[in-house]
GROMACS .gro file of C-alpha atoms in nm:
model
  351
    1UNK     CA    1   0.046   2.076  -1.652
    2UNK     CA    2   0.189   1.977  -1.990
    3UNK     CA    3   0.063   1.671  -2.176
    4UNK     CA    4   0.146   1.368  -1.970
    5UNK     CA    5   0.355   1.087  -2.109
    6UNK     CA    6   0.257   0.723  -2.125
    7UNK     CA    7   0.460   0.521  -1.876
    8UNK     CA    8   0.457   0.172  -1.732
    9UNK     CA    9   0.540  -0.049  -1.436
   10UNK     CA   10   0.742  -0.360  -1.511
   11UNK     CA   11   0.774  -0.649  -1.263
   12UNK     CA   12   1.070  -0.884  -1.251
   13UNK     CA   13   0.856  -1.169  -1.384
   14UNK     CA   14   0.799  -0.968  -1.702
   15UNK     CA   15   0.443  -0.853  -1.622
   16UNK     CA   16   0.383  -0.501  -1.757
   17UNK     CA   17   0.121  -0.254  -1.632
   18UNK     CA   18   0.071   0.052  -1.856
   19UNK     CA   19   0.004   0.385  -1.691
   20UNK     CA   20   0.029   0.762  -1.722
   21UNK     CA   21   0.311   0.971  -1.575
   22UNK     CA   22   0.179   1.241  -1.338
   23UNK     CA   23   0.489   1.357  -1.149
   24UNK     CA   24   0.869   1.344  -1.197
   25UNK     CA   25   1.045   1.226  -1.511
   26UNK     CA   26   1.281   0.930  -1.521
   27UNK     CA   27   1.258   0.577  -1.386
   28UNK     CA   28   1.258   0.431  -1.036
   29UNK     CA   29   1.362   0.083  -0.924
   30UNK     CA   30   1.247  -0.087  -0.603
   31UNK     CA   31   1.048  -0.362  -0.439
   32UNK     CA   32   0.685  -0.333  -0.552
   33UNK     CA   33   0.442  -0.351  -0.257
   34UNK     CA   34   0.082  -0.251  -0.192
   35UNK     CA   35  -0.090  -0.069   0.092
   36UNK     CA   36  -0.460  -0.100   0.172
   37UNK     CA   37  -0.497   0.230   0.361
   38UNK     CA   38  -0.782   0.446   0.236
   39UNK     CA   39  -0.610   0.765   0.355
   40UNK     CA   40  -0.264   0.877   0.457
   41UNK     CA   41  -0.092   0.888   0.119
   42UNK     CA   42   0.144   1.168   0.222
   43UNK     CA   43   0.234   0.994   0.549
   44UNK     CA   44   0.296   0.673   0.356
   45UNK     CA   45   0.534   0.824   0.102
   46UNK     CA   46   0.735   1.003   0.374
   47UNK     CA   47   0.752   0.699   0.606
   48UNK     CA   48   1.119   0.586   0.609
   49UNK     CA   49   1.000   0.225   0.633
   50UNK     CA   50   0.907   0.252   0.263
   51UNK     CA   51   1.269   0.320   0.162
   52UNK     CA   52   1.360   0.124  -0.149
   53UNK     CA   53   0.999   0.048  -0.245
   54UNK     CA   54   0.748   0.132  -0.517
   55UNK     CA   55   0.414   0.176  -0.342
   56UNK     CA   56   0.085   0.071  -0.498
   57UNK     CA   57  -0.222   0.227  -0.335
   58UNK     CA   58  -0.529   0.003  -0.347
   59UNK     CA   59  -0.761   0.298  -0.278
   60UNK     CA   60  -0.931   0.394  -0.607
   61UNK     CA   61  -0.836   0.763  -0.585
   62UNK     CA   62  -0.522   0.910  -0.425
   63UNK     CA   63  -0.451   1.277  -0.363
   64UNK     CA   64  -0.809   1.398  -0.329
   65UNK     CA   65  -0.764   1.593  -0.002
   66UNK     CA   66  -0.443   1.773  -0.092
   67UNK     CA   67  -0.111   1.797   0.088
   68UNK     CA   68   0.007   1.963   0.410
   69UNK     CA   69   0.339   1.977   0.597
   70UNK     CA   70   0.172   1.858   0.917
   71UNK     CA   71   0.124   1.516   0.757
   72UNK     CA   72   0.494   1.455   0.689
   73UNK     CA   73   0.650   1.161   0.874
   74UNK     CA   74   0.998   1.275   0.769
   75UNK     CA   75   1.149   1.570   0.588
   76UNK     CA   76   1.163   1.401   0.247
   77UNK     CA   77   0.987   1.113   0.068
   78UNK     CA   78   1.138   0.768   0.103
   79UNK     CA   79   0.916   0.566  -0.130
   80UNK     CA   80   1.080   0.562  -0.473
   81UNK     CA   81   0.760   0.567  -0.678
   82UNK     CA   82   0.383   0.597  -0.637
   83UNK     CA   83   0.137   0.378  -0.826
   84UNK     CA   84  -0.233   0.477  -0.840
   85UNK     CA   85  -0.558   0.393  -1.016
   86UNK     CA   86  -0.660   0.756  -1.038
   87UNK     CA   87  -0.489   1.081  -0.944
   88UNK     CA   88  -0.720   1.273  -0.713
   89UNK     CA   89  -0.561   1.618  -0.717
   90UNK     CA   90  -0.300   1.829  -0.893
   91UNK     CA   91  -0.152   1.946  -0.562
   92UNK     CA   92  -0.048   1.589  -0.489
   93UNK     CA   93   0.105   1.543  -0.834
   94UNK     CA   94   0.296   1.871  -0.806
   95UNK     CA   95   0.420   1.784  -0.456
   96UNK     CA   96   0.559   1.453  -0.584
   97UNK     CA   97   0.713   1.611  -0.893
   98UNK     CA   98   0.890   1.880  -0.692
   99UNK     CA   99   1.052   1.607  -0.484
  100UNK     CA  100   1.162   1.397  -0.779
  101UNK     CA  101   0.919   1.109  -0.722
  102UNK     CA  102   0.802   0.909  -1.022
  103UNK     CA  103   0.426   0.855  -1.007
  104UNK     CA  104   0.191   0.671  -1.240
  105UNK     CA  105  -0.187   0.670  -1.245
  106UNK     CA  106  -0.424   0.471  -1.469
  107UNK     CA  107  -0.245   0.162  -1.333
  108UNK     CA  108  -0.461  -0.150  -1.292
  109UNK     CA  109  -0.396  -0.148  -0.917
  110UNK     CA  110  -0.644  -0.431  -0.856
  111UNK     CA  111  -0.464  -0.655  -1.104
  112UNK     CA  112  -0.126  -0.553  -0.964
  113UNK     CA  113  -0.232  -0.622  -0.606
  114UNK     CA  114  -0.368  -0.964  -0.699
  115UNK     CA  115  -0.042  -1.041  -0.878
  116UNK     CA  116   0.162  -0.949  -0.569
  117UNK     CA  117  -0.069  -1.149  -0.342
  118UNK     CA  118  -0.033  -1.456  -0.561
  119UNK     CA  119   0.340  -1.434  -0.641
  120UNK     CA  120   0.473  -1.219  -0.355
  121UNK     CA  121   0.638  -0.877  -0.354
  122UNK     CA  122   0.871  -0.839  -0.651
  123UNK     CA  123   1.142  -0.615  -0.781
  124UNK     CA  124   1.014  -0.371  -1.040
  125UNK     CA  125   1.069  -0.047  -1.227
  126UNK     CA  126   0.833   0.246  -1.276
  127UNK     CA  127   0.913   0.427  -1.601
  128UNK     CA  128   0.766   0.775  -1.649
  129UNK     CA  129   0.802   0.782  -2.028
  130UNK     CA  130   0.789   0.460  -2.228
  131UNK     CA  131   0.986   0.626  -2.510
  132UNK     CA  132   1.297   0.661  -2.293
  133UNK     CA  133   1.335   0.297  -2.186
  134UNK     CA  134   1.191  -0.003  -2.367
  135UNK     CA  135   1.058  -0.288  -2.147
  136UNK     CA  136   1.325  -0.537  -2.258
  137UNK     CA  137   1.604  -0.308  -2.137
  138UNK     CA  138   1.411  -0.223  -1.818
  139UNK     CA  139   1.363  -0.593  -1.738
  140UNK     CA  140   1.735  -0.656  -1.768
  141UNK     CA  141   1.804  -0.371  -1.526
  142UNK     CA  142   1.538  -0.489  -1.281
  143UNK     CA  143   1.677  -0.842  -1.262
  144UNK     CA  144   2.027  -0.705  -1.201
  145UNK     CA  145   1.918  -0.516  -0.888
  146UNK     CA  146   1.945  -0.660  -0.533
  147UNK     CA  147   1.644  -0.813  -0.361
  148UNK     CA  148   1.502  -0.681  -0.035
  149UNK     CA  149   1.618  -0.998   0.145
  150UNK     CA  150   1.959  -0.923   0.289
  151UNK     CA  151   1.928  -0.547   0.236
  152UNK     CA  152   2.037  -0.338   0.535
  153UNK     CA  153   1.878   0.003   0.477
  154UNK     CA  154   1.864   0.174   0.817
  155UNK     CA  155   2.199   0.352   0.777
  156UNK     CA  156   2.045   0.548   0.488
  157UNK     CA  157   1.752   0.681   0.692
  158UNK     CA  158   1.881   0.711   1.052
  159UNK     CA  159   1.998   1.035   1.210
  160UNK     CA  160   2.378   1.077   1.186
  161UNK     CA  161   2.406   1.218   1.539
  162UNK     CA  162   2.197   1.235   1.860
  163UNK     CA  163   1.953   1.524   1.902
  164UNK     CA  164   1.694   1.638   2.154
  165UNK     CA  165   1.341   1.608   2.015
  166UNK     CA  166   1.161   1.735   2.327
  167UNK     CA  167   1.322   1.857   2.647
  168UNK     CA  168   1.029   1.873   2.888
  169UNK     CA  169   0.860   1.574   3.047
  170UNK     CA  170   0.818   1.353   3.350
  171UNK     CA  171   1.055   1.087   3.216
  172UNK     CA  172   1.360   1.076   2.991
  173UNK     CA  173   1.323   0.847   2.688
  174UNK     CA  174   1.593   0.749   2.439
  175UNK     CA  175   1.465   0.667   2.090
  176UNK     CA  176   1.691   0.463   1.862
  177UNK     CA  177   1.629   0.583   1.507
  178UNK     CA  178   1.612   0.303   1.250
  179UNK     CA  179   1.382   0.510   1.027
  180UNK     CA  180   1.181   0.704   1.283
  181UNK     CA  181   0.837   0.848   1.210
  182UNK     CA  182   0.764   1.196   1.345
  183UNK     CA  183   0.428   1.085   1.482
  184UNK     CA  184   0.610   0.858   1.732
  185UNK     CA  185   0.793   1.162   1.870
  186UNK     CA  186   0.469   1.360   1.887
  187UNK     CA  187   0.292   1.082   2.079
  188UNK     CA  188   0.580   1.045   2.326
  189UNK     CA  189   0.592   1.419   2.392
  190UNK     CA  190   0.213   1.432   2.434
  191UNK     CA  191   0.239   1.149   2.689
  192UNK     CA  192   0.488   1.349   2.896
  193UNK     CA  193   0.830   1.227   2.782
  194UNK     CA  194   1.147   1.425   2.724
  195UNK     CA  195   1.300   1.257   2.419
  196UNK     CA  196   1.654   1.224   2.285
  197UNK     CA  197   1.699   1.051   1.949
  198UNK     CA  198   2.008   0.833   1.883
  199UNK     CA  199   2.155   0.688   1.562
  200UNK     CA  200   2.088   0.327   1.462
  201UNK     CA  201   2.418   0.216   1.620
  202UNK     CA  202   2.499   0.383   1.950
  203UNK     CA  203   2.648   0.319   2.296
  204UNK     CA  204   2.431   0.096   2.518
  205UNK     CA  205   2.556   0.293   2.819
  206UNK     CA  206   2.409   0.612   2.671
  207UNK     CA  207   2.074   0.440   2.621
  208UNK     CA  208   2.076   0.288   2.971
  209UNK     CA  209   2.121   0.634   3.126
  210UNK     CA  210   1.758   0.716   3.038
  211UNK     CA  211   1.435   0.608   3.207
  212UNK     CA  212   1.329   0.409   2.902
  213UNK     CA  213   1.438   0.316   2.549
  214UNK     CA  214   1.216   0.299   2.242
  215UNK     CA  215   1.334   0.108   1.933
  216UNK     CA  216   1.176   0.269   1.627
  217UNK     CA  217   1.038   0.143   1.300
  218UNK     CA  218   1.256   0.124   0.990
  219UNK     CA  219   1.310  -0.031   0.645
  220UNK     CA  220   1.476  -0.340   0.508
  221UNK     CA  221   1.571  -0.683   0.635
  222UNK     CA  222   1.647  -0.705   1.010
  223UNK     CA  223   1.874  -1.010   0.974
  224UNK     CA  224   2.183  -0.823   0.844
  225UNK     CA  225   2.163  -0.565   1.125
  226UNK     CA  226   2.426  -0.733   1.341
  227UNK     CA  227   2.554  -0.422   1.520
  228UNK     CA  228   2.204  -0.288   1.580
  229UNK     CA  229   2.104  -0.622   1.732
  230UNK     CA  230   2.415  -0.620   1.953
  231UNK     CA  231   2.324  -0.278   2.092
  232UNK     CA  232   1.971  -0.399   2.173
  233UNK     CA  233   2.104  -0.717   2.337
  234UNK     CA  234   2.352  -0.524   2.552
  235UNK     CA  235   2.083  -0.276   2.661
  236UNK     CA  236   1.808  -0.529   2.741
  237UNK     CA  237   1.745  -0.571   3.113
  238UNK     CA  238   1.923  -0.250   3.209
  239UNK     CA  239   1.634  -0.015   3.134
  240UNK     CA  240   1.267  -0.059   3.029
  241UNK     CA  241   1.238  -0.100   2.653
  242UNK     CA  242   0.962  -0.077   2.393
  243UNK     CA  243   1.007  -0.188   2.031
  244UNK     CA  244   0.793  -0.085   1.734
  245UNK     CA  245   0.794  -0.261   1.394
  246UNK     CA  246   1.163  -0.307   1.301
  247UNK     CA  247   1.238  -0.240   1.668
  248UNK     CA  248   1.015  -0.538   1.752
  249UNK     CA  249   1.206  -0.756   1.505
  250UNK     CA  250   1.544  -0.649   1.647
  251UNK     CA  251   1.420  -0.729   1.997
  252UNK     CA  252   1.325  -1.070   1.863
  253UNK     CA  253   1.672  -1.125   1.719
  254UNK     CA  254   1.833  -1.002   2.042
  255UNK     CA  255   1.634  -1.265   2.238
  256UNK     CA  256   1.738  -1.552   2.009
  257UNK     CA  257   1.434  -1.554   1.780
  258UNK     CA  258   1.455  -1.566   1.402
  259UNK     CA  259   1.300  -1.343   1.136
  260UNK     CA  260   1.159  -1.429   0.795
  261UNK     CA  261   1.043  -1.252   0.479
  262UNK     CA  262   0.665  -1.241   0.437
  263UNK     CA  263   0.524  -1.315   0.091
  264UNK     CA  264   0.375  -0.968   0.042
  265UNK     CA  265   0.387  -0.810   0.387
  266UNK     CA  266   0.136  -0.615   0.594
  267UNK     CA  267   0.078  -0.256   0.482
  268UNK     CA  268  -0.228  -0.047   0.555
  269UNK     CA  269  -0.445   0.089   0.833
  270UNK     CA  270  -0.696  -0.194   0.877
  271UNK     CA  271  -0.501  -0.495   1.012
  272UNK     CA  272  -0.674  -0.687   1.295
  273UNK     CA  273  -0.446  -0.800   1.578
  274UNK     CA  274  -0.547  -1.014   1.876
  275UNK     CA  275  -0.415  -0.913   2.218
  276UNK     CA  276  -0.383  -1.262   2.368
  277UNK     CA  277  -0.382  -1.129   2.726
  278UNK     CA  278  -0.711  -0.939   2.711
  279UNK     CA  279  -0.883  -1.114   2.421
  280UNK     CA  280  -0.941  -0.776   2.259
  281UNK     CA  281  -0.894  -0.727   1.885
  282UNK     CA  282  -0.712  -0.409   1.779
  283UNK     CA  283  -0.749  -0.266   1.429
  284UNK     CA  284  -0.398  -0.143   1.356
  285UNK     CA  285  -0.174   0.049   1.118
  286UNK     CA  286   0.108  -0.165   0.975
  287UNK     CA  287   0.398  -0.143   0.733
  288UNK     CA  288   0.642  -0.432   0.725
  289UNK     CA  289   0.766  -0.706   0.495
  290UNK     CA  290   0.949  -0.917   0.755
  291UNK     CA  291   0.826  -1.085   1.072
  292UNK     CA  292   0.955  -1.275   1.375
  293UNK     CA  293   0.919  -1.651   1.344
  294UNK     CA  294   0.668  -1.793   1.598
  295UNK     CA  295   0.802  -2.010   1.881
  296UNK     CA  296   0.658  -2.236   2.148
  297UNK     CA  297   0.738  -1.979   2.418
  298UNK     CA  298   0.492  -1.772   2.621
  299UNK     CA  299   0.641  -1.432   2.541
  300UNK     CA  300   0.412  -1.370   2.240
  301UNK     CA  301   0.139  -1.122   2.338
  302UNK     CA  302  -0.016  -1.027   2.004
  303UNK     CA  303  -0.088  -1.221   1.684
  304UNK     CA  304  -0.218  -1.120   1.341
  305UNK     CA  305  -0.569  -1.242   1.266
  306UNK     CA  306  -0.480  -1.242   0.895
  307UNK     CA  307  -0.198  -1.496   0.901
  308UNK     CA  308  -0.110  -1.574   1.264
  309UNK     CA  309   0.227  -1.397   1.254
  310UNK     CA  310   0.380  -1.263   1.576
  311UNK     CA  311   0.265  -0.905   1.647
  312UNK     CA  312   0.396  -0.847   1.998
  313UNK     CA  313   0.631  -0.964   2.274
  314UNK     CA  314   0.657  -0.924   2.650
  315UNK     CA  315   0.971  -1.009   2.847
  316UNK     CA  316   0.888  -0.912   3.209
  317UNK     CA  317   1.226  -1.028   3.342
  318UNK     CA  318   1.395  -0.789   3.097
  319UNK     CA  319   1.138  -0.510   3.142
  320UNK     CA  320   1.091  -0.521   2.765
  321UNK     CA  321   0.793  -0.533   2.531
  322UNK     CA  322   0.730  -0.479   2.162
  323UNK     CA  323   0.464  -0.459   1.893
  324UNK     CA  324   0.493  -0.524   1.521
  325UNK     CA  325   0.219  -0.272   1.439
  326UNK     CA  326   0.227   0.109   1.477
  327UNK     CA  327   0.066   0.234   1.800
  328UNK     CA  328   0.128   0.597   1.701
  329UNK     CA  329  -0.118   0.536   1.413
  330UNK     CA  330   0.015   0.792   1.171
  331UNK     CA  331  -0.214   0.737   0.985
  332UNK     CA  332  -0.463   0.482   1.107
  333UNK     CA  333  -0.717   0.388   1.373
  334UNK     CA  334  -0.645   0.481   1.734
  335UNK     CA  335  -0.710   0.140   1.892
  336UNK     CA  336  -0.341   0.101   1.983
  337UNK     CA  337  -0.281   0.461   2.097
  338UNK     CA  338  -0.287   0.368   2.470
  339UNK     CA  339   0.025   0.152   2.432
  340UNK     CA  340   0.264   0.448   2.415
  341UNK     CA  341   0.082   0.648   2.682
  342UNK     CA  342   0.066   0.348   2.916
  343UNK     CA  343   0.438   0.278   2.869
  344UNK     CA  344   0.535   0.636   2.954
  345UNK     CA  345   0.313   0.625   3.264
  346UNK     CA  346   0.479   0.300   3.371
  347UNK     CA  347   0.819   0.467   3.338
  348UNK     CA  348   0.702   0.760   3.550
  349UNK     CA  349   0.561   0.529   3.818
  350UNK     CA  350   0.885   0.326   3.829
  351UNK     CA  351   1.086   0.645   3.877
   0.00000   0.00000   0.00000
């Protein structure tokens, strides 16, 4: 590669982190967040839930085991920039550059993570070449950009039309795509489900014609998703339903709960969650910046052992359940894998 330019990350509070450009030229704006996963960098960048975000990896080296198409969670990257302490391999840098992703290494990722933990996730800009945009001008641009609160992003990442993902299985499952990860489809197919994927806003009658409905993960603030919430509300009780991540939050809104922005979110593959029914602790994969506000009700099934936030619901009368974490674990520990398999088996038994 040619000599790499000096770049920087600038936060909306004026904090500047110098770095070295290792991928695409230009500048990228987004919400700056951090993930604590030690592996899964390619899955992270292609996860649609990272749309609109600049991702800081807390692992000291990123890119050290290369890239492969089998690790893609979607066809293209959705994270707007990658921030690393040390680049671990040229294949990773080239892969990012070919896809137009700004990436900086030699960033003080420890200092950045501590800043975000203390002050919360912030808007920021990653600049690949400091000679093209001075920090004062970058700061003005950053502060003019919208915040993540109030941002409805699912329309940018959802499928525009229904499609069949797998056509053989014991049960027929409809998946509503709010920013769907491929590993969810793989786990459903492996469990024995024939899967049809629907856009983020669709006809509740179409969903209710299946044996079960899965509400997928996705990016942005759930509160502005009025039509998506309406579809969930009008489908609840008609067919068994499982929500994951944003799907969990939409199920919360559809059952008269509220959502809130977390200070810096949960992102990584090492988040402990208590299953209140069994007393078992699951180590889970997570990626979210919003959460459902706790209530005094009995429908909460899982809670985070980090901050006590709601991590799961069960509504037996509606045949609905949800989890805030990612049971497909792409990437991450397999503690929560049985959730998807068990749900598909329940659908088959009910049929």
